[in-house]
mmCIF file of N, CA, C and O in Angstrom:
data_model
loop_
_atom_site.group_PDB
_atom_site.id
_atom_site.type_symbol
_atom_site.label_atom_id
_atom_site.label_comp_id
_atom_site.label_asym_id
_atom_site.label_seq_id
_atom_site.Cartn_x
_atom_site.Cartn_y
_atom_site.Cartn_z
ATOM 1 N N UNK S 663 0.847 -1.181 0.000
ATOM 2 C CA UNK S 663 0.000 0.000 0.000
ATOM 3 C C UNK S 663 0.887 1.236 0.000
ATOM 4 O O UNK S 663 1.844 1.321 0.741
ATOM 5 N N UNK S 664 0.610 2.202 -0.812
ATOM 6 C CA UNK S 664 1.346 3.455 -0.874
ATOM 7 C C UNK S 664 0.453 4.570 -0.363
ATOM 8 O O UNK S 664 -0.710 4.658 -0.739
ATOM 9 N N UNK S 665 1.019 5.401 0.508
ATOM 10 C CA UNK S 665 0.266 6.504 1.095
ATOM 11 C C UNK S 665 0.959 7.800 0.738
ATOM 12 O O UNK S 665 2.167 7.928 0.896
ATOM 13 N N UNK S 666 0.212 8.770 0.271
ATOM 14 C CA UNK S 666 0.770 10.090 -0.013
ATOM 15 C C UNK S 666 0.626 10.931 1.243
ATOM 16 O O UNK S 666 -0.427 10.963 1.865
ATOM 17 N N UNK S 667 1.707 11.588 1.633
ATOM 18 C CA UNK S 667 1.698 12.428 2.828
ATOM 19 C C UNK S 667 1.765 13.872 2.399
ATOM 20 O O UNK S 667 2.637 14.272 1.631
ATOM 21 N N UNK S 668 0.860 14.665 2.896
ATOM 22 C CA UNK S 668 0.865 16.093 2.612
ATOM 23 C C UNK S 668 1.237 16.816 3.890
ATOM 24 O O UNK S 668 0.552 16.720 4.901
ATOM 25 N N UNK S 669 2.380 17.497 3.881
ATOM 26 C CA UNK S 669 2.841 18.215 5.056
ATOM 27 C C UNK S 669 2.309 19.633 5.009
ATOM 28 O O UNK S 669 2.549 20.366 4.069
ATOM 29 N N UNK S 670 1.592 20.013 6.020
ATOM 30 C CA UNK S 670 1.001 21.336 6.087
ATOM 31 C C UNK S 670 0.959 21.763 7.537
ATOM 32 O O UNK S 670 0.614 20.976 8.405
ATOM 33 N N UNK S 671 1.319 23.003 7.822
ATOM 34 C CA UNK S 671 1.335 23.507 9.185
ATOM 35 C C UNK S 671 0.242 24.539 9.356
ATOM 36 O O UNK S 671 0.087 25.436 8.545
ATOM 37 N N UNK S 672 -0.502 24.424 10.427
ATOM 38 C CA UNK S 672 -1.584 25.357 10.698
ATOM 39 C C UNK S 672 -1.058 26.687 11.211
ATOM 40 O O UNK S 672 -1.697 27.713 11.052
ATOM 41 N N UNK S 673 0.104 26.690 11.876
ATOM 42 C CA UNK S 673 0.647 27.893 12.496
ATOM 43 C C UNK S 673 0.978 28.972 11.464
ATOM 44 O O UNK S 673 0.726 30.145 11.668
ATOM 45 N N UNK S 674 1.561 28.588 10.384
ATOM 46 C CA UNK S 674 1.989 29.520 9.350
ATOM 47 C C UNK S 674 1.566 28.965 8.001
ATOM 48 O O UNK S 674 1.395 27.776 7.835
ATOM 49 N N UNK S 675 1.434 29.841 7.066
ATOM 50 C CA UNK S 675 1.128 29.374 5.715
ATOM 51 C C UNK S 675 2.434 28.868 5.114
ATOM 52 O O UNK S 675 3.393 29.620 4.947
ATOM 53 N N UNK S 676 2.463 27.585 4.839
ATOM 54 C CA UNK S 676 3.660 26.938 4.325
ATOM 55 C C UNK S 676 3.274 26.154 3.083
ATOM 56 O O UNK S 676 2.222 25.504 3.060
ATOM 57 N N UNK S 677 4.120 26.233 2.100
ATOM 58 C CA UNK S 677 3.881 25.454 0.894
ATOM 59 C C UNK S 677 3.882 23.973 1.253
ATOM 60 O O UNK S 677 4.758 23.502 1.965
ATOM 61 N N UNK S 678 2.895 23.246 0.805
ATOM 62 C CA UNK S 678 2.836 21.821 1.090
ATOM 63 C C UNK S 678 3.637 21.048 0.058
ATOM 64 O O UNK S 678 3.773 21.457 -1.095
ATOM 65 N N UNK S 679 4.175 19.939 0.505
ATOM 66 C CA UNK S 679 4.965 19.057 -0.339
ATOM 67 C C UNK S 679 4.364 17.669 -0.207
ATOM 68 O O UNK S 679 4.070 17.217 0.897
ATOM 69 N N UNK S 680 4.172 17.010 -1.300
ATOM 70 C CA UNK S 680 3.624 15.656 -1.271
ATOM 71 C C UNK S 680 4.756 14.652 -1.380
ATOM 72 O O UNK S 680 5.603 14.756 -2.266
ATOM 73 N N UNK S 681 4.774 13.708 -0.439
ATOM 74 C CA UNK S 681 5.763 12.627 -0.434
ATOM 75 C C UNK S 681 4.999 11.313 -0.403
ATOM 76 O O UNK S 681 3.943 11.218 0.207
ATOM 77 N N UNK S 682 5.537 10.321 -1.030
ATOM 78 C CA UNK S 682 4.899 9.003 -1.014
ATOM 79 C C UNK S 682 5.762 8.038 -0.216
ATOM 80 O O UNK S 682 6.987 8.063 -0.329
ATOM 81 N N UNK S 683 5.113 7.231 0.605
ATOM 82 C CA UNK S 683 5.820 6.182 1.333
ATOM 83 C C UNK S 683 5.110 4.870 1.062
ATOM 84 O O UNK S 683 3.919 4.841 0.768
ATOM 85 N N UNK S 684 5.838 3.797 1.171
ATOM 86 C CA UNK S 684 5.256 2.473 0.992
ATOM 87 C C UNK S 684 5.270 1.743 2.319
ATOM 88 O O UNK S 684 6.279 1.749 3.030
ATOM 89 N N UNK S 685 4.149 1.140 2.664
ATOM 90 C CA UNK S 685 4.015 0.390 3.906
ATOM 91 C C UNK S 685 3.485 -0.995 3.587
ATOM 92 O O UNK S 685 2.700 -1.169 2.651
ATOM 93 N N UNK S 686 3.897 -1.966 4.402
ATOM 94 C CA UNK S 686 3.261 -3.267 4.229
ATOM 95 C C UNK S 686 1.837 -3.164 4.770
ATOM 96 O O UNK S 686 1.455 -2.173 5.401
ATOM 97 N N UNK S 687 1.038 -4.163 4.519
ATOM 98 C CA UNK S 687 -0.385 -4.102 4.869
ATOM 99 C C UNK S 687 -0.595 -3.910 6.365
ATOM 100 O O UNK S 687 -1.453 -3.133 6.795
ATOM 101 N N UNK S 688 0.196 -4.579 7.170
ATOM 102 C CA UNK S 688 0.050 -4.472 8.624
ATOM 103 C C UNK S 688 0.290 -3.035 9.097
ATOM 104 O O UNK S 688 -0.489 -2.482 9.871
ATOM 105 N N UNK S 689 1.369 -2.407 8.613
ATOM 106 C CA UNK S 689 1.661 -1.028 9.013
ATOM 107 C C UNK S 689 0.637 -0.052 8.446
ATOM 108 O O UNK S 689 0.266 0.921 9.107
ATOM 109 N N UNK S 690 0.180 -0.305 7.248
ATOM 110 C CA UNK S 690 -0.838 0.563 6.646
ATOM 111 C C UNK S 690 -2.128 0.517 7.466
ATOM 112 O O UNK S 690 -2.741 1.550 7.740
ATOM 113 N N UNK S 691 -2.507 -0.677 7.886
ATOM 114 C CA UNK S 691 -3.707 -0.812 8.720
ATOM 115 C C UNK S 691 -3.516 -0.109 10.058
ATOM 116 O O UNK S 691 -4.424 0.556 10.563
ATOM 117 N N UNK S 692 -2.334 -0.264 10.631
ATOM 118 C CA UNK S 692 -2.038 0.400 11.897
ATOM 119 C C UNK S 692 -2.114 1.915 11.735
ATOM 120 O O UNK S 692 -2.696 2.612 12.568
ATOM 121 N N UNK S 693 -1.531 2.439 10.658
ATOM 122 C CA UNK S 693 -1.553 3.886 10.412
ATOM 123 C C UNK S 693 -2.985 4.381 10.251
ATOM 124 O O UNK S 693 -3.361 5.428 10.793
ATOM 125 N N UNK S 694 -3.782 3.639 9.520
ATOM 126 C CA UNK S 694 -5.189 4.019 9.345
ATOM 127 C C UNK S 694 -5.926 4.035 10.677
ATOM 128 O O UNK S 694 -6.679 4.963 10.980
ATOM 129 N N UNK S 695 -5.689 3.004 11.482
ATOM 130 C CA UNK S 695 -6.335 2.912 12.794
ATOM 131 C C UNK S 695 -5.895 4.062 13.698
ATOM 132 O O UNK S 695 -6.712 4.692 14.359
ATOM 133 N N UNK S 696 -4.598 4.351 13.725
ATOM 134 C CA UNK S 696 -4.075 5.451 14.540
ATOM 135 C C UNK S 696 -4.652 6.792 14.092
ATOM 136 O O UNK S 696 -4.982 7.639 14.915
ATOM 137 N N UNK S 697 -4.767 6.982 12.792
ATOM 138 C CA UNK S 697 -5.320 8.232 12.260
ATOM 139 C C UNK S 697 -6.775 8.397 12.683
ATOM 140 O O UNK S 697 -7.193 9.487 13.087
ATOM 141 N N UNK S 698 -7.523 7.309 12.628
ATOM 142 C CA UNK S 698 -8.935 7.375 13.023
ATOM 143 C C UNK S 698 -9.083 7.594 14.525
ATOM 144 O O UNK S 698 -9.855 8.445 14.968
ATOM 145 N N UNK S 699 -8.329 6.835 15.324
ATOM 146 C CA UNK S 699 -8.437 6.937 16.783
ATOM 147 C C UNK S 699 -7.885 8.262 17.301
ATOM 148 O O UNK S 699 -8.325 8.754 18.331
ATOM 149 N N UNK S 700 -6.936 8.820 16.594
ATOM 150 C CA UNK S 700 -6.317 10.064 17.026
ATOM 151 C C UNK S 700 -7.028 11.302 16.528
ATOM 152 O O UNK S 700 -6.531 12.407 16.671
ATOM 153 N N UNK S 701 -8.171 11.116 15.898
ATOM 154 C CA UNK S 701 -8.969 12.234 15.379
ATOM 155 C C UNK S 701 -8.211 13.046 14.331
ATOM 156 O O UNK S 701 -8.359 14.263 14.242
ATOM 157 N N UNK S 702 -7.362 12.390 13.574
ATOM 158 C CA UNK S 702 -6.690 13.062 12.470
ATOM 159 C C UNK S 702 -7.639 13.023 11.269
ATOM 160 O O UNK S 702 -8.431 12.097 11.126
ATOM 161 N N UNK S 703 -7.537 13.988 10.424
ATOM 162 C CA UNK S 703 -8.405 14.016 9.250
ATOM 163 C C UNK S 703 -8.099 12.895 8.287
ATOM 164 O O UNK S 703 -8.985 12.378 7.617
ATOM 165 N N UNK S 704 -6.826 12.504 8.254
ATOM 166 C CA UNK S 704 -6.400 11.449 7.344
ATOM 167 C C UNK S 704 -5.025 10.953 7.772
ATOM 168 O O UNK S 704 -4.437 11.460 8.718
ATOM 169 N N UNK S 705 -4.526 9.956 7.070
ATOM 170 C CA UNK S 705 -3.229 9.368 7.417
ATOM 171 C C UNK S 705 -2.098 10.380 7.206
ATOM 172 O O UNK S 705 -1.129 10.397 7.963
ATOM 173 N N UNK S 706 -2.242 11.252 6.218
ATOM 174 C CA UNK S 706 -1.214 12.273 5.989
ATOM 175 C C UNK S 706 -1.065 13.184 7.199
ATOM 176 O O UNK S 706 0.051 13.515 7.617
ATOM 177 N N UNK S 707 -2.177 13.581 7.778
ATOM 178 C CA UNK S 707 -2.130 14.437 8.969
ATOM 179 C C UNK S 707 -1.493 13.696 10.134
ATOM 180 O O UNK S 707 -0.747 14.277 10.924
ATOM 181 N N UNK S 708 -1.764 12.405 10.243
ATOM 182 C CA UNK S 708 -1.162 11.577 11.287
ATOM 183 C C UNK S 708 0.359 11.539 11.139
ATOM 184 O O UNK S 708 1.101 11.765 12.094
ATOM 185 N N UNK S 709 0.842 11.276 9.920
ATOM 186 C CA UNK S 709 2.282 11.228 9.692
ATOM 187 C C UNK S 709 2.932 12.595 9.893
ATOM 188 O O UNK S 709 4.027 12.692 10.434
ATOM 189 N N UNK S 710 2.274 13.645 9.465
ATOM 190 C CA UNK S 710 2.816 14.990 9.664
ATOM 191 C C UNK S 710 2.968 15.275 11.156
ATOM 192 O O UNK S 710 3.979 15.847 11.594
ATOM 193 N N UNK S 711 1.995 14.849 11.960
ATOM 194 C CA UNK S 711 2.088 15.054 13.407
ATOM 195 C C UNK S 711 3.225 14.231 14.005
ATOM 196 O O UNK S 711 3.959 14.704 14.877
ATOM 197 N N UNK S 712 3.392 12.995 13.548
ATOM 198 C CA UNK S 712 4.516 12.173 14.016
ATOM 199 C C UNK S 712 5.851 12.850 13.718
ATOM 200 O O UNK S 712 6.760 12.869 14.558
ATOM 201 N N UNK S 713 5.975 13.418 12.529
ATOM 202 C CA UNK S 713 7.216 14.103 12.153
ATOM 203 C C UNK S 713 7.441 15.343 13.017
ATOM 204 O O UNK S 713 8.563 15.608 13.452
ATOM 205 N N UNK S 714 6.385 16.113 13.293
ATOM 206 C CA UNK S 714 6.522 17.280 14.157
ATOM 207 C C UNK S 714 6.947 16.870 15.562
ATOM 208 O O UNK S 714 7.807 17.508 16.177
ATOM 209 N N UNK S 715 6.376 15.770 16.065
ATOM 210 C CA UNK S 715 6.758 15.286 17.392
ATOM 211 C C UNK S 715 8.216 14.856 17.421
ATOM 212 O O UNK S 715 8.944 15.147 18.374
ATOM 213 N N UNK S 716 8.656 14.190 16.390
ATOM 214 C CA UNK S 716 10.058 13.734 16.299
ATOM 215 C C UNK S 716 11.001 14.927 16.239
ATOM 216 O O UNK S 716 12.028 14.960 16.909
ATOM 217 N N UNK S 717 10.632 15.932 15.438
ATOM 218 C CA UNK S 717 11.460 17.138 15.339
ATOM 219 C C UNK S 717 11.522 17.848 16.689
ATOM 220 O O UNK S 717 12.586 18.263 17.128
ATOM 221 N N UNK S 718 10.385 17.960 17.372
ATOM 222 C CA UNK S 718 10.359 18.627 18.676
ATOM 223 C C UNK S 718 11.190 17.866 19.698
ATOM 224 O O UNK S 718 11.868 18.469 20.530
ATOM 225 N N UNK S 719 11.171 16.533 19.629
ATOM 226 C CA UNK S 719 11.984 15.722 20.548
ATOM 227 C C UNK S 719 13.468 16.014 20.338
ATOM 228 O O UNK S 719 14.235 16.119 21.297
ATOM 229 N N UNK S 720 13.887 16.168 19.086
ATOM 230 C CA UNK S 720 15.293 16.507 18.803
ATOM 231 C C UNK S 720 15.639 17.897 19.330
ATOM 232 O O UNK S 720 16.699 18.111 19.893
ATOM 233 N N UNK S 721 14.733 18.837 19.129
ATOM 234 C CA UNK S 721 14.958 20.202 19.625
ATOM 235 C C UNK S 721 15.071 20.180 21.137
ATOM 236 O O UNK S 721 15.989 20.786 21.715
ATOM 237 N N UNK S 722 14.168 19.463 21.803
ATOM 238 C CA UNK S 722 14.198 19.376 23.257
ATOM 239 C C UNK S 722 15.500 18.755 23.754
ATOM 240 O O UNK S 722 16.082 19.210 24.741
ATOM 241 N N UNK S 723 15.975 17.712 23.065
ATOM 242 C CA UNK S 723 17.236 17.064 23.447
ATOM 243 C C UNK S 723 18.407 18.026 23.274
ATOM 244 O O UNK S 723 19.302 18.091 24.118
ATOM 245 N N UNK S 724 18.402 18.792 22.185
ATOM 246 C CA UNK S 724 19.473 19.767 21.954
ATOM 247 C C UNK S 724 19.465 20.860 23.016
ATOM 248 O O UNK S 724 20.514 21.253 23.525
ATOM 249 N N UNK S 725 18.282 21.352 23.359
ATOM 250 C CA UNK S 725 18.168 22.397 24.381
ATOM 251 C C UNK S 725 18.657 21.868 25.724
ATOM 252 O O UNK S 725 19.383 22.556 26.454
ATOM 253 N N UNK S 726 18.300 20.631 26.049
ATOM 254 C CA UNK S 726 18.749 20.023 27.304
ATOM 255 C C UNK S 726 20.273 19.905 27.334
ATOM 256 O O UNK S 726 20.916 20.232 28.330
ATOM 257 N N UNK S 727 20.849 19.446 26.230
ATOM 258 C CA UNK S 727 22.302 19.311 26.140
ATOM 259 C C UNK S 727 22.981 20.663 26.323
ATOM 260 O O UNK S 727 23.955 20.790 27.073
ATOM 261 N N UNK S 728 22.471 21.679 25.651
ATOM 262 C CA UNK S 728 23.051 23.015 25.779
ATOM 263 C C UNK S 728 22.892 23.562 27.193
ATOM 264 O O UNK S 728 23.816 24.164 27.743
ATOM 265 N N UNK S 729 21.741 23.331 27.805
ATOM 266 C CA UNK S 729 21.506 23.807 29.168
ATOM 267 C C UNK S 729 22.472 23.158 30.144
ATOM 268 O O UNK S 729 23.027 23.815 31.029
ATOM 269 N N UNK S 730 22.680 21.856 29.994
ATOM 270 C CA UNK S 730 23.616 21.155 30.869
ATOM 271 C C UNK S 730 25.052 21.622 30.618
ATOM 272 O O UNK S 730 25.852 21.705 31.543
ATOM 273 N N UNK S 731 25.354 21.948 29.362
ATOM 274 C CA UNK S 731 26.696 22.392 29.022
ATOM 275 C C UNK S 731 27.060 23.739 29.611
ATOM 276 O O UNK S 731 28.222 23.979 29.953
ATOM 277 N N UNK S 732 26.095 24.624 29.753
ATOM 278 C CA UNK S 732 26.403 25.955 30.265
ATOM 279 C C UNK S 732 26.338 26.034 31.787
ATOM 280 O O UNK S 732 26.738 27.035 32.365
ATOM 281 N N UNK S 733 25.857 24.968 32.444
ATOM 282 C CA UNK S 733 25.773 24.984 33.905
ATOM 283 C C UNK S 733 27.128 25.234 34.550
ATOM 284 O O UNK S 733 27.241 25.986 35.496
ATOM 285 N N UNK S 734 28.169 24.590 34.054
ATOM 286 C CA UNK S 734 29.493 24.733 34.649
ATOM 287 C C UNK S 734 30.325 25.843 34.041
ATOM 288 O O UNK S 734 31.454 26.070 34.454
ATOM 289 N N UNK S 735 29.764 26.523 33.068
ATOM 290 C CA UNK S 735 30.526 27.582 32.396
ATOM 291 C C UNK S 735 30.595 28.818 33.284
ATOM 292 O O UNK S 735 29.652 29.139 33.995
ATOM 293 N N UNK S 736 31.741 29.504 33.254
ATOM 294 C CA UNK S 736 31.850 30.730 34.047
ATOM 295 C C UNK S 736 30.923 31.806 33.495
ATOM 296 O O UNK S 736 30.690 31.877 32.295
ATOM 297 N N UNK S 737 30.388 32.607 34.381
ATOM 298 C CA UNK S 737 29.537 33.691 33.922
ATOM 299 C C UNK S 737 30.394 34.875 33.527
ATOM 300 O O UNK S 737 31.522 35.023 33.984
ATOM 301 N N UNK S 738 29.883 35.702 32.686
ATOM 302 C CA UNK S 738 30.612 36.889 32.265
ATOM 303 C C UNK S 738 31.468 36.620 31.049
ATOM 304 O O UNK S 738 31.439 35.544 30.463
ATOM 305 N N UNK S 739 32.271 37.623 30.680
ATOM 306 C CA UNK S 739 33.094 37.487 29.472
ATOM 307 C C UNK S 739 34.238 36.496 29.688
ATOM 308 O O UNK S 739 34.634 36.211 30.806
ATOM 309 N N UNK S 740 34.722 35.982 28.584
ATOM 310 C CA UNK S 740 35.853 35.051 28.634
ATOM 311 C C UNK S 740 37.083 35.771 29.170
ATOM 312 O O UNK S 740 37.323 36.933 28.851
ATOM 313 N N UNK S 741 37.896 35.078 29.959
ATOM 314 C CA UNK S 741 39.122 35.694 30.487
ATOM 315 C C UNK S 741 40.228 35.711 29.424
ATOM 316 O O UNK S 741 41.204 34.961 29.507
ATOM 317 N N UNK S 742 40.061 36.549 28.426
ATOM 318 C CA UNK S 742 40.965 36.574 27.269
ATOM 319 C C UNK S 742 42.413 36.779 27.684
ATOM 320 O O UNK S 742 43.318 36.077 27.222
ATOM 321 N N UNK S 743 42.641 37.755 28.568
ATOM 322 C CA UNK S 743 44.023 38.039 28.978
ATOM 323 C C UNK S 743 44.664 36.815 29.613
ATOM 324 O O UNK S 743 45.827 36.501 29.359
ATOM 325 N N UNK S 744 43.906 36.108 30.444
ATOM 326 C CA UNK S 744 44.435 34.912 31.104
ATOM 327 C C UNK S 744 44.744 33.822 30.090
ATOM 328 O O UNK S 744 45.792 33.162 30.156
ATOM 329 N N UNK S 745 43.872 33.645 29.121
ATOM 330 C CA UNK S 745 44.080 32.629 28.082
ATOM 331 C C UNK S 745 45.321 32.956 27.264
ATOM 332 O O UNK S 745 46.153 32.083 26.992
ATOM 333 N N UNK S 746 45.469 34.225 26.873
ATOM 334 C CA UNK S 746 46.637 34.637 26.086
ATOM 335 C C UNK S 746 47.913 34.435 26.889
ATOM 336 O O UNK S 746 48.916 33.919 26.385
ATOM 337 N N UNK S 747 47.901 34.820 28.154
ATOM 338 C CA UNK S 747 49.093 34.676 28.999
ATOM 339 C C UNK S 747 49.477 33.206 29.147
ATOM 340 O O UNK S 747 50.668 32.857 29.057
ATOM 341 N N UNK S 748 48.505 32.341 29.385
ATOM 342 C CA UNK S 748 48.798 30.912 29.514
ATOM 343 C C UNK S 748 49.331 30.331 28.210
ATOM 344 O O UNK S 748 50.265 29.517 28.214
ATOM 345 N N UNK S 749 48.778 30.755 27.100
ATOM 346 C CA UNK S 749 49.239 30.275 25.798
ATOM 347 C C UNK S 749 50.688 30.674 25.555
ATOM 348 O O UNK S 749 51.510 29.864 25.113
ATOM 349 N N UNK S 750 51.017 31.939 25.866
ATOM 350 C CA UNK S 750 52.404 32.406 25.697
ATOM 351 C C UNK S 750 53.346 31.641 26.603
ATOM 352 O O UNK S 750 54.461 31.267 26.193
ATOM 353 N N UNK S 751 52.938 31.368 27.834
ATOM 354 C CA UNK S 751 53.789 30.631 28.775
ATOM 355 C C UNK S 751 54.047 29.212 28.266
ATOM 356 O O UNK S 751 55.180 28.713 28.335
ATOM 357 N N UNK S 752 53.021 28.577 27.749
ATOM 358 C CA UNK S 752 53.180 27.220 27.224
ATOM 359 C C UNK S 752 54.111 27.235 26.017
ATOM 360 O O UNK S 752 54.987 26.378 25.880
ATOM 361 N N UNK S 753 53.972 28.212 25.143
ATOM 362 C CA UNK S 753 54.846 28.303 23.971
ATOM 363 C C UNK S 753 56.301 28.517 24.382
ATOM 364 O O UNK S 753 57.214 27.917 23.807
ATOM 365 N N UNK S 754 56.511 29.391 25.384
ATOM 366 C CA UNK S 754 57.890 29.606 25.863
ATOM 367 C C UNK S 754 58.468 28.306 26.400
ATOM 368 O O UNK S 754 59.622 27.948 26.117
ATOM 369 N N UNK S 755 57.684 27.584 27.184
ATOM 370 C CA UNK S 755 58.127 26.302 27.737
ATOM 371 C C UNK S 755 58.440 25.309 26.629
ATOM 372 O O UNK S 755 59.448 24.603 26.677
ATOM 373 N N UNK S 756 57.611 25.279 25.599
ATOM 374 C CA UNK S 756 57.845 24.365 24.482
ATOM 375 C C UNK S 756 59.131 24.710 23.748
ATOM 376 O O UNK S 756 59.887 23.825 23.347
ATOM 377 N N UNK S 757 59.405 26.022 23.584
ATOM 378 C CA UNK S 757 60.650 26.431 22.924
ATOM 379 C C UNK S 757 61.862 26.048 23.776
ATOM 380 O O UNK S 757 62.871 25.584 23.241
ATOM 381 N N UNK S 758 61.758 26.236 25.082
ATOM 382 C CA UNK S 758 62.874 25.865 25.962
ATOM 383 C C UNK S 758 63.168 24.378 25.883
ATOM 384 O O UNK S 758 64.310 23.954 25.921
ATOM 385 N N UNK S 759 62.114 23.589 25.785
ATOM 386 C CA UNK S 759 62.273 22.141 25.735
ATOM 387 C C UNK S 759 62.478 21.632 24.307
ATOM 388 O O UNK S 759 62.600 20.429 24.096
ATOM 389 N N UNK S 760 62.500 22.552 23.348
ATOM 390 C CA UNK S 760 62.664 22.207 21.935
ATOM 391 C C UNK S 760 61.652 21.133 21.523
ATOM 392 O O UNK S 760 61.980 20.129 20.910
ATOM 393 N N UNK S 761 60.428 21.387 21.920
ATOM 394 C CA UNK S 761 59.322 20.446 21.650
ATOM 395 C C UNK S 761 59.028 20.405 20.164
ATOM 396 O O UNK S 761 58.999 21.417 19.490
ATOM 397 N N UNK S 762 58.788 19.196 19.664
ATOM 398 C CA UNK S 762 58.415 19.001 18.272
ATOM 399 C C UNK S 762 57.203 18.083 18.242
ATOM 400 O O UNK S 762 57.135 17.121 19.010
ATOM 401 N N UNK S 763 56.257 18.352 17.358
ATOM 402 C CA UNK S 763 55.074 17.474 17.273
ATOM 403 C C UNK S 763 55.452 16.068 16.853
ATOM 404 O O UNK S 763 56.426 15.867 16.130
ATOM 405 N N UNK S 764 54.686 15.100 17.287
ATOM 406 C CA UNK S 764 54.958 13.687 16.954
ATOM 407 C C UNK S 764 54.591 13.384 15.537
ATOM 408 O O UNK S 764 53.692 13.848 14.988
#
């Protein structure tokens, strides 16, 4: 069974794009049942909602990762002078030791 999916967003006027997917009979029946039970107008609306949920889950995961990443970050501007001074000190030490990359 082949189902055409029409992606359309109610929030904004967006050009719709039609995509076709192929499902075996069992999955097609499941999709039809889910669309009916979920009060979707059709299977295309059901799939569009699944895709929006998947996209939102990725966004939520990214936001969580970023939030956790900034928890330990120092507040305020970067200590540029300190970074430059440490870099120069390391370079001087490397020159004294005649360090060469492997």
